[in-house]
Coordinates of C-alpha atoms in Angstrom, one line a residue:
Chain O
M1 CA -35.1 10.1 36.7
D2 CA -31.8 12.3 36.9
G3 CA -29.9 8.7 37.8
A4 CA -31.5 6.3 36.0
R5 CA -29.5 9.1 33.1
S6 CA -26.6 8.9 34.7
T7 CA -26.1 5.1 35.1
R8 CA -26.9 5.0 31.1
R9 CA -24.3 7.4 31.0
I10 CA -21.7 5.3 32.9
V11 CA -22.4 2.6 31.3
G12 CA -21.8 4.0 28.2
R13 CA -19.3 5.7 28.6
V14 CA -18.2 2.5 30.1
G15 CA -19.4 0.8 26.9
F16 CA -16.6 3.2 25.0
Y17 CA -14.1 2.4 27.0
L18 CA -14.0 -1.5 26.7
L19 CA -14.0 -1.1 22.9
L20 CA -11.9 1.3 22.6
A21 CA -9.4 -1.0 25.1
I22 CA -10.9 -4.0 22.8
I23 CA -9.5 -2.8 19.5
M24 CA -5.9 -2.1 20.8
I25 CA -5.3 -5.2 22.3
Y26 CA -6.3 -6.0 18.6
L27 CA -4.7 -4.0 16.8
I28 CA -1.1 -4.0 19.3
F29 CA -1.5 -7.6 20.4
P30 CA 0.5 -9.3 17.6
F31 CA 3.8 -7.0 18.1
Y32 CA 3.6 -7.8 21.8
W33 CA 4.0 -10.9 20.3
A34 CA 6.7 -10.4 18.1
F35 CA 8.8 -8.5 20.4
R36 CA 7.9 -11.0 23.3
S37 CA 9.1 -14.1 21.5
S38 CA 12.6 -12.4 19.7
I39 CA 13.4 -11.4 23.8
T40 CA 12.6 -14.8 24.4
P41 CA 15.3 -17.5 24.4
D42 CA 14.5 -21.0 22.1
N43 CA 14.5 -23.3 25.0
A44 CA 11.0 -21.8 26.6
L45 CA 11.0 -20.4 23.0
F46 CA 9.5 -23.8 21.9
A47 CA 8.6 -25.1 25.3
T48 CA 4.3 -25.8 26.1
P49 CA 2.5 -23.8 28.0
V50 CA 3.8 -21.0 25.6
Q51 CA 4.8 -18.4 28.6
Y52 CA 3.0 -14.8 27.9
F53 CA 5.9 -13.2 29.8
P54 CA 9.6 -14.2 29.3
K55 CA 11.2 -15.4 32.5
E56 CA 14.0 -15.6 31.3
P57 CA 14.3 -12.1 29.0
T58 CA 17.7 -11.9 26.5
L59 CA 18.7 -9.5 24.0
D60 CA 20.3 -13.3 22.1
N61 CA 18.6 -12.6 19.5
Y62 CA 19.5 -8.7 18.3
V63 CA 23.0 -9.4 18.4
R64 CA 22.4 -12.5 16.4
V65 CA 20.7 -11.4 14.0
F66 CA 22.8 -7.3 14.3
K67 CA 25.2 -10.1 13.3
D68 CA 23.5 -11.3 10.7
G69 CA 26.0 -9.6 8.2
N70 CA 23.2 -10.8 5.7
F71 CA 21.0 -9.1 7.2
M72 CA 22.6 -5.8 7.7
R73 CA 22.8 -5.8 4.1
A74 CA 19.6 -6.5 3.2
L75 CA 18.9 -2.7 5.0
L76 CA 21.1 -1.5 4.2
N77 CA 19.7 -2.8 0.8
S78 CA 16.6 -1.4 1.0
A79 CA 17.8 1.7 3.0
I80 CA 19.8 2.7 -0.9
V81 CA 16.9 1.9 -3.4
A82 CA 13.8 3.3 -0.8
G83 CA 16.2 6.5 -1.0
S84 CA 16.6 7.1 -4.4
V85 CA 13.5 5.8 -5.4
T86 CA 11.9 8.9 -2.9
V87 CA 14.8 11.1 -4.7
L88 CA 14.6 10.5 -8.0
S89 CA 10.8 10.6 -7.3
L90 CA 10.4 14.2 -5.5
L91 CA 12.8 15.4 -8.6
I92 CA 11.6 13.3 -11.2
G93 CA 7.8 14.3 -10.2
A94 CA 8.0 18.2 -8.6
F95 CA 8.4 19.3 -11.8
A96 CA 5.1 17.0 -13.4
S97 CA 3.0 18.6 -11.1
Y98 CA 4.6 21.5 -10.9
A99 CA 3.3 21.7 -14.8
L100 CA -0.2 20.3 -13.6
G101 CA -1.1 22.2 -10.9
R102 CA -0.7 25.2 -12.1
F103 CA -0.6 25.2 -16.0
R104 CA -3.3 25.1 -18.0
F105 CA -2.9 23.6 -21.7
A106 CA -4.5 21.2 -23.8
G107 CA -3.2 17.8 -22.7
R108 CA -3.7 18.5 -19.6
T109 CA -6.7 16.7 -18.2
P110 CA -5.5 13.8 -20.8
V111 CA -2.5 13.7 -18.4
L112 CA -3.8 13.3 -15.2
Y113 CA -5.5 10.4 -16.7
I114 CA -2.5 8.7 -16.8
V115 CA -1.4 9.5 -14.0
L116 CA -4.2 8.4 -12.2
S117 CA -4.8 5.1 -13.5
M118 CA -1.6 4.5 -12.7
T119 CA -1.2 4.5 -9.8
M120 CA -4.2 1.9 -9.5
F121 CA -1.8 -0.1 -12.1
P122 CA -1.3 -3.6 -11.0
Q123 CA 2.8 -4.7 -10.7
I124 CA 1.6 -7.9 -11.9
A125 CA 0.9 -7.0 -15.3
V126 CA 4.0 -5.2 -16.5
L127 CA 6.7 -8.1 -14.7
G128 CA 7.4 -10.2 -17.5
S129 CA 8.2 -7.4 -19.9
L130 CA 10.4 -5.8 -16.7
Y131 CA 11.7 -8.9 -15.9
K132 CA 13.5 -9.3 -19.8
M133 CA 14.1 -6.1 -19.8
V134 CA 15.6 -6.0 -16.4
N135 CA 17.3 -8.5 -18.4
S136 CA 18.2 -7.4 -21.4
L137 CA 20.0 -4.0 -19.3
H138 CA 21.5 -6.7 -17.6
I139 CA 21.2 -5.4 -14.2
Y140 CA 18.9 -8.1 -12.9
N141 CA 20.4 -9.8 -9.5
S142 CA 20.8 -6.0 -8.3
L143 CA 19.7 -3.3 -7.0
W144 CA 19.1 -0.7 -10.1
A145 CA 16.6 -3.1 -11.2
L146 CA 14.8 -3.1 -7.7
I147 CA 15.2 1.1 -8.6
L148 CA 14.3 1.2 -12.1
T149 CA 11.2 -0.8 -11.7
Y150 CA 10.1 0.9 -8.0
M151 CA 8.9 3.8 -10.4
I152 CA 5.8 2.1 -11.7
F153 CA 4.3 2.8 -8.4
T154 CA 6.3 5.9 -5.9
L155 CA 6.3 7.9 -9.4
P156 CA 2.7 8.3 -10.5
F157 CA 1.7 8.7 -6.1
T158 CA 4.1 11.6 -5.7
V159 CA 3.0 13.2 -9.0
W160 CA -1.0 12.9 -8.3
V161 CA -0.1 14.2 -4.4
L162 CA 2.0 16.7 -4.8
T163 CA -0.6 18.1 -8.1
S164 CA -2.8 18.9 -5.4
F165 CA -0.7 20.3 -2.9
F166 CA 0.3 22.8 -6.4
Q167 CA -3.0 23.9 -6.8
Q168 CA -3.8 24.6 -3.1
M169 CA -1.2 27.4 -3.6
P170 CA -2.9 31.1 -4.5
R171 CA -2.6 32.3 -7.5
E172 CA -1.6 35.8 -6.4
L173 CA 1.5 34.3 -6.0
E174 CA 3.3 33.5 -9.2
E175 CA 1.5 36.5 -10.8
A176 CA 3.5 38.4 -8.0
A177 CA 6.7 36.9 -9.2
Y178 CA 5.9 37.2 -13.0
V179 CA 6.1 41.2 -12.3
D180 CA 8.9 40.9 -11.2
G181 CA 9.5 39.1 -14.4
A182 CA 10.5 35.8 -12.9
T183 CA 10.5 32.8 -15.7
P184 CA 7.8 30.1 -15.0
F185 CA 11.8 27.7 -14.0
Q186 CA 12.7 31.0 -11.2
T187 CA 8.7 31.0 -9.6
F188 CA 9.0 27.5 -9.2
Y189 CA 12.1 26.7 -8.1
R190 CA 12.3 30.4 -5.9
V191 CA 8.8 30.7 -4.4
L192 CA 6.5 27.4 -4.4
L193 CA 8.6 25.1 -4.5
P194 CA 9.7 26.1 -0.6
L195 CA 6.1 26.8 -0.3
T196 CA 5.8 22.8 -0.8
A197 CA 8.3 21.8 1.4
P198 CA 5.3 19.9 4.1
G199 CA 4.6 17.9 0.6
L200 CA 7.1 16.8 0.0
V201 CA 8.3 15.7 3.0
T202 CA 4.9 13.9 3.1
T203 CA 5.1 11.9 -0.2
G204 CA 8.6 11.3 -0.3
L205 CA 7.6 9.0 3.2
L206 CA 4.7 7.2 1.8
A207 CA 6.8 6.6 -1.3
F208 CA 10.3 5.6 1.5
I209 CA 7.7 3.5 3.3
A210 CA 5.8 1.5 0.0
A211 CA 9.4 0.8 -1.4
W212 CA 10.6 -0.5 1.8
N213 CA 7.9 -3.2 1.7
E214 CA 7.7 -3.9 -1.7
F215 CA 8.4 -7.3 -2.3
L216 CA 7.5 -9.3 -5.5
Y217 CA 10.1 -7.4 -7.8
A218 CA 12.3 -7.3 -5.2
L219 CA 11.4 -11.5 -5.2
S220 CA 12.3 -11.6 -9.2
F221 CA 14.3 -9.7 -9.7
T222 CA 16.9 -10.4 -7.4
Q223 CA 19.3 -13.9 -6.4
T224 CA 21.8 -14.2 -4.3
P225 CA 21.9 -12.7 -0.3
N226 CA 23.8 -10.0 -1.1
N227 CA 21.1 -8.0 -3.4
Y228 CA 18.0 -8.7 -1.0
T229 CA 16.0 -5.9 0.7
V230 CA 14.7 -6.3 3.7
T231 CA 11.2 -8.1 3.3
L232 CA 13.2 -10.9 1.5
A233 CA 15.4 -11.2 4.2
I234 CA 12.5 -11.5 6.0
F235 CA 10.8 -14.5 4.7
R236 CA 14.0 -16.1 3.2
F237 CA 15.6 -15.6 6.5
E238 CA 18.2 -18.5 7.4
P239 CA 18.9 -20.3 10.9
D240 CA 22.4 -19.5 12.2
T241 CA 22.3 -23.1 13.1
P242 CA 22.7 -25.9 10.6
G243 CA 21.0 -28.1 12.1
G244 CA 19.2 -26.6 14.5
F245 CA 16.1 -25.9 14.8
E246 CA 13.8 -25.8 11.5
I247 CA 12.9 -22.5 12.1
A248 CA 14.5 -19.6 13.9
W249 CA 11.4 -17.8 15.1
G250 CA 13.3 -16.5 17.9
R251 CA 15.8 -14.8 14.6
I252 CA 12.7 -13.7 12.6
M253 CA 10.9 -12.4 15.3
A254 CA 14.3 -10.2 16.9
A255 CA 14.5 -9.0 12.5
T256 CA 11.0 -8.1 12.6
I257 CA 11.0 -5.3 15.6
I258 CA 14.7 -4.1 14.0
I259 CA 12.0 -3.3 11.0
T260 CA 9.5 -2.6 12.6
I261 CA 10.5 0.4 15.0
P262 CA 12.0 3.1 11.6
L263 CA 8.8 3.0 10.5
V264 CA 7.2 3.2 13.8
V265 CA 8.4 6.1 14.5
L266 CA 8.1 8.0 11.5
T267 CA 4.3 7.3 11.9
L268 CA 4.4 8.2 15.4
I269 CA 5.7 11.8 14.2
F270 CA 4.2 12.2 11.1
Q271 CA 0.9 10.8 11.4
R272 CA -1.4 13.6 10.4
R273 CA 0.0 14.7 7.4
I274 CA -0.1 10.8 6.3
I275 CA -2.9 11.3 6.5
A276 CA -3.5 14.2 5.0
G277 CA -1.1 12.8 2.0
L278 CA -3.3 9.2 1.8
T279 CA -6.4 10.8 2.0
A280 CA -5.4 13.1 -0.8
G281 CA -4.0 10.8 -2.6
A282 CA -6.7 8.1 -2.0
V283 CA -9.5 9.5 -1.4
K284 CA -9.8 13.4 -3.3
G285 CA -10.8 13.1 -6.4
Chain W
M1 CA -3.0 60.6 -27.9
S2 CA -3.9 59.3 -24.5
H3 CA -6.6 56.9 -25.4
A4 CA -4.7 55.6 -28.3
T5 CA -0.9 55.4 -25.9
V6 CA -4.5 52.8 -24.1
E7 CA -5.7 51.2 -26.5
T8 CA -1.4 50.0 -28.5
A9 CA -0.7 49.2 -24.5
K10 CA -4.0 46.7 -24.5
V11 CA -2.7 45.2 -27.7
V12 CA 1.3 44.3 -26.4
E13 CA 0.1 43.7 -23.5
R14 CA -2.8 41.0 -25.1
R15 CA 0.7 40.0 -26.8
K16 CA 2.2 39.4 -24.4
R17 CA -0.5 36.7 -23.0
S18 CA -0.6 34.8 -25.8
A19 CA 2.9 34.8 -25.9
L20 CA 3.5 33.8 -22.4
G21 CA 0.4 30.9 -22.9
R22 CA 2.6 29.4 -25.6
E23 CA 5.6 29.8 -23.6
Q24 CA 3.2 28.1 -20.3
T25 CA 2.6 25.0 -22.6
R26 CA 5.5 24.6 -23.9
T27 CA 7.8 24.8 -20.5
A28 CA 4.7 22.0 -19.4
W29 CA 5.3 19.7 -21.4
L30 CA 9.0 20.1 -21.0
L31 CA 8.1 20.2 -17.8
L32 CA 6.5 16.5 -17.4
L33 CA 8.9 14.5 -20.3
P34 CA 11.6 13.7 -17.7
T35 CA 7.1 12.3 -15.8
L36 CA 6.7 10.2 -19.0
A37 CA 10.1 9.1 -19.9
V38 CA 9.9 7.1 -17.0
V39 CA 6.2 5.9 -16.9
A40 CA 7.2 5.0 -20.5
V41 CA 10.1 2.7 -19.3
V42 CA 8.7 1.6 -16.4
A43 CA 4.7 0.4 -17.9
L44 CA 3.5 1.8 -21.1
I45 CA 6.3 0.4 -23.2
P46 CA 5.7 -3.1 -20.8
L47 CA 2.2 -2.9 -21.2
A48 CA 2.0 -2.9 -25.0
Q49 CA 5.0 -5.6 -24.8
T50 CA 3.3 -7.8 -22.7
I51 CA 0.3 -7.9 -24.7
Y52 CA 2.3 -8.3 -27.7
L53 CA 3.8 -11.6 -25.1
S54 CA 0.4 -12.8 -24.5
F55 CA 0.0 -14.3 -28.3
T56 CA 3.7 -15.9 -29.0
N57 CA 5.3 -18.7 -27.0
D58 CA 8.5 -16.3 -25.9
R59 CA 10.5 -18.0 -23.2
L60 CA 13.0 -15.9 -20.7
A61 CA 16.7 -17.6 -22.1
S62 CA 15.1 -20.4 -24.7
A63 CA 17.0 -20.9 -27.4
Q64 CA 14.1 -21.3 -29.5
P65 CA 12.6 -18.2 -31.3
T66 CA 9.9 -16.2 -30.1
E67 CA 6.8 -17.1 -32.2
W68 CA 3.8 -15.6 -32.7
I69 CA 0.5 -18.4 -31.6
G70 CA -2.2 -16.4 -31.7
L71 CA -5.1 -16.5 -29.2
K72 CA -3.7 -20.3 -27.6
N73 CA -2.4 -19.0 -24.9
Y74 CA -6.1 -17.9 -23.6
R75 CA -7.2 -20.2 -25.2
F76 CA -5.4 -22.6 -22.9
L77 CA -6.2 -20.6 -20.4
L78 CA -9.4 -20.9 -20.1
E79 CA -9.4 -25.1 -19.7
D80 CA -6.8 -23.9 -16.7
T81 CA -8.4 -25.3 -13.9
V82 CA -5.3 -24.2 -12.2
F83 CA -6.3 -20.2 -13.3
R84 CA -9.8 -20.8 -12.8
N85 CA -8.9 -21.8 -8.5
S86 CA -6.9 -19.0 -8.5
I87 CA -9.1 -16.9 -9.7
V88 CA -11.7 -18.2 -7.2
T89 CA -9.0 -18.1 -4.5
T90 CA -8.7 -14.2 -5.1
V91 CA -12.3 -13.1 -5.4
K92 CA -13.0 -15.2 -2.5
F93 CA -10.5 -13.6 -0.4
A94 CA -11.6 -10.2 -1.7
V95 CA -15.0 -11.2 -1.2
I96 CA -14.0 -11.4 2.7
T97 CA -11.7 -9.0 4.0
L98 CA -14.1 -5.9 2.0
V99 CA -16.4 -6.7 4.4
F100 CA -14.3 -7.8 7.6
E101 CA -12.6 -4.6 6.9
L102 CA -15.2 -1.7 6.0
L103 CA -17.9 -3.4 8.8
L104 CA -14.8 -2.7 11.6
G105 CA -13.2 0.1 10.2
L106 CA -16.3 2.2 10.1
I107 CA -17.0 1.3 13.9
I108 CA -13.1 1.3 14.8
A109 CA -13.7 5.1 12.7
L110 CA -16.8 6.1 15.1
V111 CA -15.0 4.9 18.1
V112 CA -12.6 8.1 17.3
N113 CA -14.2 10.0 15.9
S114 CA -15.7 10.8 19.8
S115 CA -13.5 12.6 21.7
F116 CA -11.8 10.6 24.7
K117 CA -8.4 11.3 26.4
G118 CA -5.4 10.0 23.9
R119 CA -7.5 10.3 20.6
G120 CA -4.5 11.3 19.1
F121 CA -2.1 8.7 20.4
T122 CA -5.0 5.9 19.2
R123 CA -5.4 7.2 16.2
A124 CA -1.4 7.7 14.9
A125 CA -1.4 4.1 16.8
M126 CA -4.0 2.8 13.8
L127 CA -1.7 3.8 11.0
I128 CA 1.6 1.4 12.5
P129 CA 0.1 -2.2 11.0
W130 CA -0.9 -0.2 7.8
A131 CA 3.2 0.7 7.7
I132 CA 5.1 -2.0 8.6
P133 CA 5.4 -4.2 5.4
T134 CA 2.8 -7.2 4.4
V135 CA 5.9 -10.0 4.3
V136 CA 6.0 -8.7 8.2
S137 CA 3.0 -9.1 9.1
A138 CA 2.7 -11.8 7.5
R139 CA 5.3 -13.4 9.9
M140 CA 4.4 -12.1 12.7
W141 CA 0.6 -14.1 12.6
A142 CA 2.6 -17.1 11.1
W143 CA 4.8 -17.2 14.1
M144 CA 1.7 -17.1 16.3
Y145 CA -0.5 -20.0 14.7
N146 CA 2.3 -21.6 15.0
D147 CA 0.8 -25.5 15.7
I148 CA 2.3 -27.2 17.9
Y149 CA 3.9 -22.7 20.1
G150 CA 1.5 -20.0 17.9
V151 CA 0.1 -18.3 21.0
F152 CA -4.0 -18.8 18.9
N153 CA -3.4 -22.8 19.6
D154 CA -2.9 -22.0 23.5
L155 CA -5.6 -19.2 23.6
L156 CA -7.8 -20.6 22.4
Q157 CA -7.7 -23.7 24.1
R158 CA -6.9 -21.6 27.3
L159 CA -10.3 -20.0 27.0
H160 CA -12.7 -24.2 25.5
I161 CA -12.7 -22.7 22.5
I162 CA -11.3 -25.8 21.3
D163 CA -9.3 -29.0 22.0
R164 CA -7.0 -29.1 20.5
N165 CA -3.7 -27.7 18.4
I166 CA -4.6 -26.4 14.8
A167 CA -2.3 -26.3 11.6
W168 CA -4.0 -22.8 10.6
I169 CA -1.5 -22.1 7.6
A170 CA -1.8 -26.6 6.7
E171 CA -5.4 -26.9 6.9
P172 CA -7.5 -26.5 4.2
R173 CA -10.1 -25.8 6.0
Y174 CA -9.0 -23.3 8.3
S175 CA -6.0 -21.6 5.7
L176 CA -8.3 -18.9 3.7
A177 CA -10.0 -17.5 7.1
A178 CA -6.6 -17.5 9.0
I179 CA -4.4 -15.5 6.1
C180 CA -7.9 -13.1 5.7
A181 CA -7.2 -12.3 9.4
V182 CA -3.7 -10.9 8.7
D183 CA -4.7 -8.7 6.1
I184 CA -7.8 -8.0 7.9
W185 CA -5.5 -6.8 11.1
K186 CA -3.1 -5.0 8.4
T187 CA -6.0 -2.9 6.6
T188 CA -8.7 -2.7 8.7
P189 CA -7.2 0.6 11.0
F190 CA -6.1 1.9 7.1
V191 CA -9.9 1.7 6.3
A192 CA -10.6 3.7 9.2
L193 CA -9.2 5.9 8.9
L194 CA -10.3 6.9 5.5
L195 CA -13.1 6.7 6.6
L196 CA -12.6 9.0 10.2
A197 CA -11.7 11.2 7.3
G198 CA -14.9 10.7 6.3
L199 CA -16.3 11.5 9.1
Q200 CA -15.3 14.5 10.2
V201 CA -16.1 16.4 6.7
I202 CA -19.7 16.2 7.8
P203 CA -20.6 19.0 9.7
S204 CA -22.2 18.6 13.3
D205 CA -25.0 21.3 13.3
V206 CA -26.8 18.5 10.8
Y207 CA -26.6 16.3 13.8
E208 CA -27.5 19.2 16.5
A209 CA -31.0 19.5 14.3
A210 CA -31.9 16.1 14.3
T211 CA -31.5 14.9 18.3
V212 CA -33.5 18.8 18.2
D213 CA -36.4 17.2 16.3
G214 CA -36.2 14.3 18.8
A215 CA -34.5 11.5 16.8
N216 CA -32.0 8.4 18.9
R217 CA -28.3 8.4 18.0
I218 CA -29.1 4.9 15.9
Q219 CA -31.8 7.2 13.7
Q220 CA -28.9 9.2 13.2
F221 CA -26.4 6.9 12.1
F222 CA -28.7 5.1 9.6
R223 CA -30.3 8.2 8.1
I224 CA -27.6 11.0 8.3
T225 CA -24.0 9.9 9.2
L226 CA -24.5 6.7 7.1
P227 CA -26.0 8.6 3.6
L228 CA -23.1 11.0 3.7
L229 CA -20.0 8.6 3.8
R230 CA -21.3 7.4 1.0
P231 CA -18.6 8.2 -1.2
A232 CA -15.6 7.8 1.7
I233 CA -16.7 4.4 1.5
L234 CA -17.5 3.7 -2.3
V235 CA -13.8 5.5 -2.9
T236 CA -12.3 3.2 0.5
L237 CA -14.5 -0.3 -1.0
I238 CA -13.2 0.9 -5.2
F239 CA -9.7 0.9 -3.7
R240 CA -9.5 -1.5 -1.0
T241 CA -11.1 -4.3 -4.3
L242 CA -7.9 -3.2 -6.5
D243 CA -5.5 -3.4 -3.1
A244 CA -7.9 -7.7 -2.6
L245 CA -7.6 -8.0 -6.4
R246 CA -3.8 -7.7 -7.1
V247 CA -3.0 -9.8 -3.5
F248 CA 0.3 -11.4 -3.8
D249 CA 3.1 -11.1 -0.6
V250 CA 0.6 -12.3 2.2
F251 CA -0.3 -15.0 0.4
Y252 CA 3.3 -15.7 -1.1
V253 CA 4.6 -15.1 2.2
M254 CA 3.0 -17.0 4.5
F255 CA 2.0 -20.4 1.8
G256 CA 4.4 -20.5 -1.3
A257 CA 3.4 -20.7 -3.9
R258 CA 1.2 -23.8 -2.8
R259 CA -0.9 -24.9 -6.0
D260 CA -4.5 -25.3 -3.6
T261 CA -4.4 -21.5 -2.5
Q262 CA -2.9 -19.3 -4.6
T263 CA -4.2 -16.2 -5.8
M264 CA -3.6 -14.9 -9.5
A265 CA -0.9 -12.7 -9.1
I266 CA 1.1 -15.7 -7.4
Y267 CA 0.2 -17.8 -10.7
A268 CA 1.7 -15.3 -13.1
Q269 CA 4.7 -14.7 -11.5
N270 CA 5.3 -17.8 -10.8
N271 CA 4.8 -18.9 -14.6
I272 CA 6.8 -16.0 -15.5
V273 CA 9.9 -16.0 -13.0
A274 CA 9.5 -20.1 -11.6
F275 CA 9.1 -21.5 -15.6
S276 CA 10.3 -18.4 -17.1
D277 CA 7.0 -18.8 -19.3
T278 CA 6.5 -15.3 -20.2
G279 CA 4.3 -16.4 -23.5
Y280 CA 1.5 -18.1 -20.6
G281 CA 2.6 -15.7 -18.1
S282 CA 1.8 -12.5 -20.0
A283 CA -1.4 -14.4 -21.2
I284 CA -2.6 -14.3 -17.1
A285 CA -0.7 -10.9 -16.7
V286 CA -3.1 -9.5 -19.6
A287 CA -5.8 -11.3 -18.4
I288 CA -5.7 -10.5 -14.3
F289 CA -5.2 -6.4 -15.8
L290 CA -8.2 -6.7 -17.4
I291 CA -10.2 -7.8 -14.4
I292 CA -8.5 -4.8 -12.4
G293 CA -8.9 -2.6 -15.3
I294 CA -13.2 -2.8 -14.7
F295 CA -12.8 -2.0 -11.4
V296 CA -10.2 1.3 -12.3
V297 CA -12.6 2.2 -15.0
A298 CA -15.2 2.3 -12.9
Y299 CA -12.6 4.0 -10.5
V300 CA -12.2 6.7 -12.1
T301 CA -15.9 7.8 -13.3
T302 CA -16.9 7.3 -10.2
L303 CA -14.6 10.6 -8.3
N304 CA -14.9 12.2 -11.4
V305 CA -18.6 12.1 -11.1
E306 CA -18.1 12.9 -7.6
A307 CA -16.2 15.8 -8.6
S308 CA -18.4 17.3 -11.1

């Protein structure tokens, strides 16, 4: 009887790890395939049958991608746009979430509802108007157009998540500061903001990832390769040998890996915080 | 004397408090001002303008003046089969991906909720498909789907599931399933993490009590886990529905603006940017906004119900 139970336990354990292995292979295989394709020379890449492990791995694709001025420019553009949007959202959003998280005042609830519904706002709904606005401001085909319009999704999200961070802080903190004669602004700046630092890192990171990954507005508001962001560069990847292979898959996969690495590193380092931020933003009411 | 002093002190204190309250209200609005200004500029005013434009024949960079044409755009929209097809495509995509993402997400959440070596790493690794741009994952999959050199055709032929190479993206029979698979791969881990957060707040003594009462694992799952996970499932469901209904990137990268497989968002974008038809494009955008708005209202009210 004991033997049967332990057999069942072993079978259950093996089944569990088998399931886990399948899940991990499912999640990781596309990355492996992108990596494998990025280090495979073109003649082996465009050969059948498919090689699962490259026989003669090469970094040639990476060298070519890094030599590609447009791709490097796109990396820089994305860093500028996502960085600016993140800093602006945190700067402006921290004030608003301090007010929403710590103050009781008439109109607080409607503002919270506006912010919440804004986090679910479909970008496409205002594309036409923003397109006109971008044109009339003469910022079409510039990074300014992206920095301005990306605020539509980063700012409400930042405010929403930071508000919940501010709310979690004990009341005594401010009361002590008020007793000491601090103004609300001083209380915010000297007492609460330093304590929200983890929240700022989390929301900033999420805003950065969202801006880095954006495609619709980048596609609609920029036109020339010098203003492409990485998502657009990947989408419009041009073969560097005219008349060569129609699609330079090896180079595209190298570019894909290059774009993915910083995100993988950020994700692995800040995993817990990202999950906390996402669940605060998505699940908590 | 001392009694009076206490009274006066109380009055002064109260006055100070109400002054503080007034100052707080003023400070609060001052703090909100930059955010409200940005939200107005990038969202509220554009939304109002979109609604206005949807009643006009506005065209970008056109010499012809913009005229009010009433419901003409909307009447045209009702008869527009391309738009109707885009709704069908989008809804099909939403339903298929939601079902698989919730089902697979739940299985994965249950697996990573139990304790095993390397659990932390597994949970971190799960975030990676979510973190990379949709455009990147679409490109990765498009290459795997390649009809001649793609790994899918090779694998499936080796396993004798298919006997010829299939153009997964080009053949209408397979293209929707192919694109759903990309979204399911990218989003299931994220769904799993949301559900995992829900699983973790279920107290373990509930299971201990059930075990004492003789309930087996399957009974426990259906009687305890699933009902207690309901709020998390509900929120995930609505959250994902919104995302699925506004889907753009994955379709655009894999299919372009192909007529037979375009989503609502692609149809709107195409009308606005490629055809410069801001008037009609705005009508499409308003229609999408209304469809999604219904879900947003459901979302907000659901959350409100949960909170109270």
